[in-house]
Short mmCIF file of C-alpha atoms in Angstrom, two decimals:
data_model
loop_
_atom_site.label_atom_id
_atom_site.label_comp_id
_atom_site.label_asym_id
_atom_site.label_seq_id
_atom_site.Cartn_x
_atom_site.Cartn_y
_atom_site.Cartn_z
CA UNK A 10 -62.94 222.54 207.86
CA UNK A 11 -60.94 220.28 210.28
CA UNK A 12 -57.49 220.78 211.80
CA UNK A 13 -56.58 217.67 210.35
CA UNK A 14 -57.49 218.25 206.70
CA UNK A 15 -55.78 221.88 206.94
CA UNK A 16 -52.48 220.38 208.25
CA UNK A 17 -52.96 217.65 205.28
CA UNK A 18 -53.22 220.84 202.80
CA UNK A 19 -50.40 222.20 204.30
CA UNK A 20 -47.99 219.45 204.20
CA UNK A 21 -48.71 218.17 200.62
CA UNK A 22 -48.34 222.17 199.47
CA UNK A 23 -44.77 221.82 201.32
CA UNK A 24 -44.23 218.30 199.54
CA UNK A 25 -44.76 220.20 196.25
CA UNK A 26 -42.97 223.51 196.60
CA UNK A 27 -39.78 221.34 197.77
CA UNK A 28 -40.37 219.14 194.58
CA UNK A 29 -40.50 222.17 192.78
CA UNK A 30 -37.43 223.43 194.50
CA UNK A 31 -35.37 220.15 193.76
CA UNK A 32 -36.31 220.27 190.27
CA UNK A 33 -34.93 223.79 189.71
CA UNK A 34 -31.77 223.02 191.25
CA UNK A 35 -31.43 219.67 189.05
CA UNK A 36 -31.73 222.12 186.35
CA UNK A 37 -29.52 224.85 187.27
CA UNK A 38 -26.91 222.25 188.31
CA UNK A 39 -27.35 220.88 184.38
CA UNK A 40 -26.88 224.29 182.86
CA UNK A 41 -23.78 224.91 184.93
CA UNK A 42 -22.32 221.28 183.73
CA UNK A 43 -23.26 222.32 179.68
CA UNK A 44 -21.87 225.84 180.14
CA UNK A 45 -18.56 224.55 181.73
CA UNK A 46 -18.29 222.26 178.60
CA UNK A 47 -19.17 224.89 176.42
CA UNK A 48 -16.57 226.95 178.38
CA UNK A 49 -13.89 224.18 177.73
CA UNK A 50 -11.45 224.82 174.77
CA UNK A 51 -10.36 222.48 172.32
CA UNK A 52 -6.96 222.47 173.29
CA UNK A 53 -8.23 221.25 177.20
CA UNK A 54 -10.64 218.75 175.96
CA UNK A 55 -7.26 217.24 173.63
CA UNK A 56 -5.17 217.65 177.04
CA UNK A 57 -7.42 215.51 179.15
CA UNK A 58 -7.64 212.76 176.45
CA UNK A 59 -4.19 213.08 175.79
CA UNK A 60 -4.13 213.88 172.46
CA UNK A 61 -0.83 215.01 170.83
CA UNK A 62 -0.94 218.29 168.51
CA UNK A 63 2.68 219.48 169.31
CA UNK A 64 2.89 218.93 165.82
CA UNK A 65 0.19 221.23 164.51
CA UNK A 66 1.65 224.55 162.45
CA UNK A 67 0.69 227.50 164.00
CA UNK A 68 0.71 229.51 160.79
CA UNK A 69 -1.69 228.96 157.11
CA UNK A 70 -0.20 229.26 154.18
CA UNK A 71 -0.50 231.35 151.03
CA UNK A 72 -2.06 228.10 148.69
CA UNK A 73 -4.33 229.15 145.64
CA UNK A 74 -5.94 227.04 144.02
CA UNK A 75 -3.86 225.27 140.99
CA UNK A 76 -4.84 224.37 137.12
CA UNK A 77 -2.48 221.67 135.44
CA UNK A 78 -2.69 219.75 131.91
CA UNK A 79 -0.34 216.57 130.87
CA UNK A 80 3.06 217.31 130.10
CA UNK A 81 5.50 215.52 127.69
CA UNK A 82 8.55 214.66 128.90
CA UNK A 83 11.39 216.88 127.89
CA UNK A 84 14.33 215.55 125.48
CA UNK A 85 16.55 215.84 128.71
CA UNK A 86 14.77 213.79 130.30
CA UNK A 87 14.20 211.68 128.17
CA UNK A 88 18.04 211.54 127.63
CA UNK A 89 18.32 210.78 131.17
CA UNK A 90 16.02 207.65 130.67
CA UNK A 91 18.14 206.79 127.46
CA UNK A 92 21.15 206.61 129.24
CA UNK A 93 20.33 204.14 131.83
CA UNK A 94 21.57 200.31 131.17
CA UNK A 95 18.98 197.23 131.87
CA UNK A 96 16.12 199.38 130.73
CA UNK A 97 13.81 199.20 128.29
CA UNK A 98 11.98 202.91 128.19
CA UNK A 99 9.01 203.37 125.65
CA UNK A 100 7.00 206.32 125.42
CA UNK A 101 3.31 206.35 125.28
CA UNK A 102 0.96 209.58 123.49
CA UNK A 103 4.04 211.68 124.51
CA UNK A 104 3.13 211.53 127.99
CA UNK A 105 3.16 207.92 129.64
CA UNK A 106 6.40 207.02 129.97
CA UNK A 107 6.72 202.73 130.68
CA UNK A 108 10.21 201.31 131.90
CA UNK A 109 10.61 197.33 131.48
CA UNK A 110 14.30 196.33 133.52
CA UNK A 111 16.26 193.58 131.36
CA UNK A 112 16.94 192.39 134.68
CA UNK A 113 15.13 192.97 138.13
CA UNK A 114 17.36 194.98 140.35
CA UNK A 115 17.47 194.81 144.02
CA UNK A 116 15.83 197.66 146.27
CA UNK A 117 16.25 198.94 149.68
CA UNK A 118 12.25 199.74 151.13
CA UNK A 119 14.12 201.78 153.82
CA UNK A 120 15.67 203.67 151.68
CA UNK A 121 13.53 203.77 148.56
CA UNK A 122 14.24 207.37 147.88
CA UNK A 123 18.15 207.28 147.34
CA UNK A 124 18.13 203.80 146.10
CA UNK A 125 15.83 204.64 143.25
CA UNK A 126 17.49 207.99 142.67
CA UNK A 127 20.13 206.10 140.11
CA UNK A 128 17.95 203.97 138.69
CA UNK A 129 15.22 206.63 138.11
CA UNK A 130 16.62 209.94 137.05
CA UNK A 131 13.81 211.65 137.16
CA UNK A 132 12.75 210.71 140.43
CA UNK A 133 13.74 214.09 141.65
CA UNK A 134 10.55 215.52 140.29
CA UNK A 135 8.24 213.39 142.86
CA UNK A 136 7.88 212.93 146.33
CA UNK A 137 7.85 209.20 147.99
CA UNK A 138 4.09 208.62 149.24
CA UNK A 139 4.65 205.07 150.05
CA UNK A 140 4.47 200.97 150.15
CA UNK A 141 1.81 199.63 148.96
CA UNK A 142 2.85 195.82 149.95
CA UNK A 143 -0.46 194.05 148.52
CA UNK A 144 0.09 195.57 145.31
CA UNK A 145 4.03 195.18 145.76
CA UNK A 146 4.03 198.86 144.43
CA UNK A 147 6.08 202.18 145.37
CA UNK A 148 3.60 205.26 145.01
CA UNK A 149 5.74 208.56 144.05
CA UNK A 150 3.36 211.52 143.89
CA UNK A 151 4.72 214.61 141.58
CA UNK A 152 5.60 217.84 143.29
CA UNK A 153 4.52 221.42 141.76
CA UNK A 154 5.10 224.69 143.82
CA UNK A 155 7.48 222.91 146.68
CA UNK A 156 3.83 221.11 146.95
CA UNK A 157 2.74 217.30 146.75
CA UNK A 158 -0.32 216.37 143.96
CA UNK A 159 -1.94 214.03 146.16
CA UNK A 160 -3.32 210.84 144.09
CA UNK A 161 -3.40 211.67 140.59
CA UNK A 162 -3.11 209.54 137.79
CA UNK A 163 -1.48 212.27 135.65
CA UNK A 164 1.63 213.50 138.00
CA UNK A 165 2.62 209.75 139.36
CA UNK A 166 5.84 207.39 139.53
CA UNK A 167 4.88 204.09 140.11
CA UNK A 168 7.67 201.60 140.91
CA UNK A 169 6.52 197.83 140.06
CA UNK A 170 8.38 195.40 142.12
CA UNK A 171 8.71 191.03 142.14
CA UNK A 172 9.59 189.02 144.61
CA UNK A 173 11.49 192.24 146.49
CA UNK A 174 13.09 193.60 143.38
CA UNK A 175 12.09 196.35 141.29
CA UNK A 176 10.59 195.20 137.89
CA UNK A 177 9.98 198.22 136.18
CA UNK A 178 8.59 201.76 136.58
CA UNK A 179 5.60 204.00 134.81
CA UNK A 180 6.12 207.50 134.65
CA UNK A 181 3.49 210.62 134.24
CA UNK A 182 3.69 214.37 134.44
CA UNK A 183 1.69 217.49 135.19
CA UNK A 184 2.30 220.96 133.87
CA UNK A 185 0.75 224.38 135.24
CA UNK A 186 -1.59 225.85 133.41
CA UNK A 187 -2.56 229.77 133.52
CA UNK A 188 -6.36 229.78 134.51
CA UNK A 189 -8.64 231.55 136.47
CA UNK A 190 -8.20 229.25 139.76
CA UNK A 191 -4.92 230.84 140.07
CA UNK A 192 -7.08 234.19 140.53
CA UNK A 193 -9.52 232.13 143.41
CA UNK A 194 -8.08 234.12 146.91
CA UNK A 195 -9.55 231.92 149.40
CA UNK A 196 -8.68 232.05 153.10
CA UNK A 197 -7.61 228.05 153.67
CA UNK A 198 -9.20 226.93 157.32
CA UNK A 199 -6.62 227.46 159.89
CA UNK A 200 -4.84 224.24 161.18
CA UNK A 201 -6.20 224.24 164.46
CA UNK A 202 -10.11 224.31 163.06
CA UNK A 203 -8.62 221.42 161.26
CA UNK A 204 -7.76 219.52 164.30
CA UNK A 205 -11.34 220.48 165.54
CA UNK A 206 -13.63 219.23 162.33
CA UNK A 207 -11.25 216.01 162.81
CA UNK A 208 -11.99 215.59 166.67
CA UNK A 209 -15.67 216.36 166.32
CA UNK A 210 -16.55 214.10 163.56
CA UNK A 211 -14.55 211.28 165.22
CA UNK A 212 -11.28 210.40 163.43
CA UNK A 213 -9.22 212.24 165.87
CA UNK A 214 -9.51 210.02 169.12
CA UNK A 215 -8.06 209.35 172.94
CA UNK A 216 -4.31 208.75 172.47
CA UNK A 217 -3.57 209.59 169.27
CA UNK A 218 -1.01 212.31 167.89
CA UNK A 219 -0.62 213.83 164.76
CA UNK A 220 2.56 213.29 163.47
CA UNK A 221 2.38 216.19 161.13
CA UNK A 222 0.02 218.56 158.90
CA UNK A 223 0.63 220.11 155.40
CA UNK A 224 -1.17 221.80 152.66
CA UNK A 225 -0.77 219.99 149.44
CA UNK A 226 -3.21 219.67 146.29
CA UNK A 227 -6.04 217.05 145.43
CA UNK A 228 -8.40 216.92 142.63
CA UNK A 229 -11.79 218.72 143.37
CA UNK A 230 -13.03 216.08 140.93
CA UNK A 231 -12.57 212.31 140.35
CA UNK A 232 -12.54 212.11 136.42
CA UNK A 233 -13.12 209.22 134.44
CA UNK A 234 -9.68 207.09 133.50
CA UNK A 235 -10.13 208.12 130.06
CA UNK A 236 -10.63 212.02 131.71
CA UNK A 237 -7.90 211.62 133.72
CA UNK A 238 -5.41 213.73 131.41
CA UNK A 239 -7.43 216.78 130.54
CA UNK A 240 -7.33 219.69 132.22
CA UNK A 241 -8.05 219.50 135.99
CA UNK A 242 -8.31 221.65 139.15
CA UNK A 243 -6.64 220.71 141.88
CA UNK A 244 -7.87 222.15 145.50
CA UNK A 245 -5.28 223.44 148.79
CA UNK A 246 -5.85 220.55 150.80
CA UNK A 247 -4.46 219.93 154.53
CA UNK A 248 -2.92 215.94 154.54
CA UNK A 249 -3.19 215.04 157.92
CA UNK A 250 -1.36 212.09 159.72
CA UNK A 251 -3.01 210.43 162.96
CA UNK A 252 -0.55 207.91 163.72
CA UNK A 253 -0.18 205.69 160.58
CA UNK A 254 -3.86 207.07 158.79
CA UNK A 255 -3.65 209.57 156.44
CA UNK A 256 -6.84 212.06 155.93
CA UNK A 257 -7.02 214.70 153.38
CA UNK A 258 -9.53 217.76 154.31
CA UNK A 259 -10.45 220.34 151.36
CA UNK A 260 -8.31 223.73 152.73
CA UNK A 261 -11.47 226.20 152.32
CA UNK A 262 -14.45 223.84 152.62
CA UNK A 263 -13.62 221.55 155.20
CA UNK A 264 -14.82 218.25 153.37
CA UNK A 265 -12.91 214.96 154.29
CA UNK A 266 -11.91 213.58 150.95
CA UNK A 267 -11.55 209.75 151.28
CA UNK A 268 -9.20 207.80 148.88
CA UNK A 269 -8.13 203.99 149.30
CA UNK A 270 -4.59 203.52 148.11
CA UNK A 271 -5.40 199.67 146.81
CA UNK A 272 -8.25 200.68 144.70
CA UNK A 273 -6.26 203.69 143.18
CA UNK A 274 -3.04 201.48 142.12
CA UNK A 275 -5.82 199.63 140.44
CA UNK A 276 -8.12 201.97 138.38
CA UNK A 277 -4.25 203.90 137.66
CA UNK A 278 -3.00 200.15 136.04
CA UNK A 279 -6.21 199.97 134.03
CA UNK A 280 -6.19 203.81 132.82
CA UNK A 281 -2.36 203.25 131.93
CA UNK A 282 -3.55 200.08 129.75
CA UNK A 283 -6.35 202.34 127.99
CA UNK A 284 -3.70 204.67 126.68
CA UNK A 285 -1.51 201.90 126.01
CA UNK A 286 -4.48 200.03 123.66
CA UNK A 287 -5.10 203.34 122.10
CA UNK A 288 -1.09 205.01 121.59
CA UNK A 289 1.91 203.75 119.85
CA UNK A 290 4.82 203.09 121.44
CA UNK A 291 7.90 205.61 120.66
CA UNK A 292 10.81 203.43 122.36
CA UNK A 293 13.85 205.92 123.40
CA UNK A 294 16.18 205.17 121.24
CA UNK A 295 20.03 205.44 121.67
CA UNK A 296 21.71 208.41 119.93
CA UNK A 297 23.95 207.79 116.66
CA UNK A 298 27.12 208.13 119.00
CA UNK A 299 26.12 205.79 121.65
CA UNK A 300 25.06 203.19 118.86
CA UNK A 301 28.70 203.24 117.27
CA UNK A 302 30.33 202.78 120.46
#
């Protein structure tokens, strides 16, 4: 064999083995990069994009599971309603109750809390979700164990307003029932694994903050309108708030549970017309003593 085809040989074998070379540093170099990401905690990857989660409890709270059926309003409350001038206050299948105002009163949206709290005297048993200003409604969600029932037709205050004055309210209730989901002991996800199902599938992005996190309950079932006052279970569910959104994840399965606010004033309107087609009105009348006066 020639010199010249040997040093050929040689120099190709070179050309190969520092190919080969290159290649495994390309990949070692790539494995360092994945395991440095891997080695990254949440709470860095949040810092560099400058995501806020000051707000974030450190702590998960003791939330079972809860069972509730309609309640009737009680005669004091009722009472309460009674004794209110410029409304009209019927009662529908002893658990619907529908306020008509002689005369639209003014309201404050700042303060929609206190200024209701006269006009509505049972207000105190609901918590103020908020404005709903293409359905000119005021969404009041009924509280039950210091918690809020998110978005059921059954435990709701729903202020009707015209033209920037209220017009009206409808009024239901929830009461606990004993059941066997209060026996369900299920570890709820811990708020930070929270923050992390919400970053990895997207709805947690660059710049935002979470303004605050709390475990309320939501309905592990939509029911149908006319389903809507049986019996229900209602889950531990974290209600998260990124900036002005709202996202409500299941507390021990991690789903995202999606509900748009405009679609639920809606089907809630047509379910309260259902029971008003198929109930008779009991107006609250005034006692024997106010009548005489």
């Amino acid at each position: 064999m020639q010199w010249g085809q040997i040093k050929t040989i040689f120099i190709i074998s070179f050309l190969l083995l520092d190919l080969f070379l290159l290649l495994q540093l390309w990949a070692n170099r790539e494995n360092d990069v994945i395991q440095e990401q891997a080695d990254t905690t949440l709470e860095e990857k949040l810092e560099v994009q400058n995501i806020d989660i000051s707000n974030v409890p450190s702590e998960v709270p003791n939330v079972t599971f809860l069972n509730a059926a309609p309640k009737g309003f009680s005669d004091q409350e009722l009472e309460s309603l009674k004794a209110k001038e410029n409304q009209n206050v019927e009662v529908y299948n002893d658990r619907l109750v529908i306020a008509t105002f002689e005369e639209p009163v003014d309201i404050d949206k700042e303060n929609i809390q206190e200024s209701i709290s006269d006009i509505v005297p049972i207000s105190n048993l609901y918590s103020y979700w908020g404005w709903n200003e293409d359905e000119t409604t005021a969404l009041f969600f009924q509280k039950m164990n210091n918690r809020t029932i998110y978005y059921s037709q059954g435990a709701l205050l729903m202020i009707r307003t015209e033209d920037g004055k209220i017009t009206g309210y409808t009024a239901t209730l929830l009461d606990q029932v004993e059941g066997e989901s209060e026996e369900i002991q299920q570890d709820l996800i811990p708020p930070m694994d929270i923050v992390s199902l919400l970053y990895n599938n997207g709805y947690l992005q660059e710049n935002d903050t979470i303004e605050d996190m709390k475990v309320g309950y939501y309905s592990l079932v939509n029911l149908n309108a006319g389903e809507e006052y049986g019996e229900q279970v209602f889950a531990p569910t974290w209600r998260v708030r990124i900036g002005k959104e709202f996202y409500f994840v299941h507390a021990t399965n991690g789903q995202v549970l999606t509900n748009d606010e405009g679609d639920f004033i809606e089907s809630t309107i047509e379910a309260y017309d259902n029971q008003l087609s198929s109930g008779t009105p009991e107006p609250v009348q005034p006692s024997e003593e106010e009548t005489e006066e």
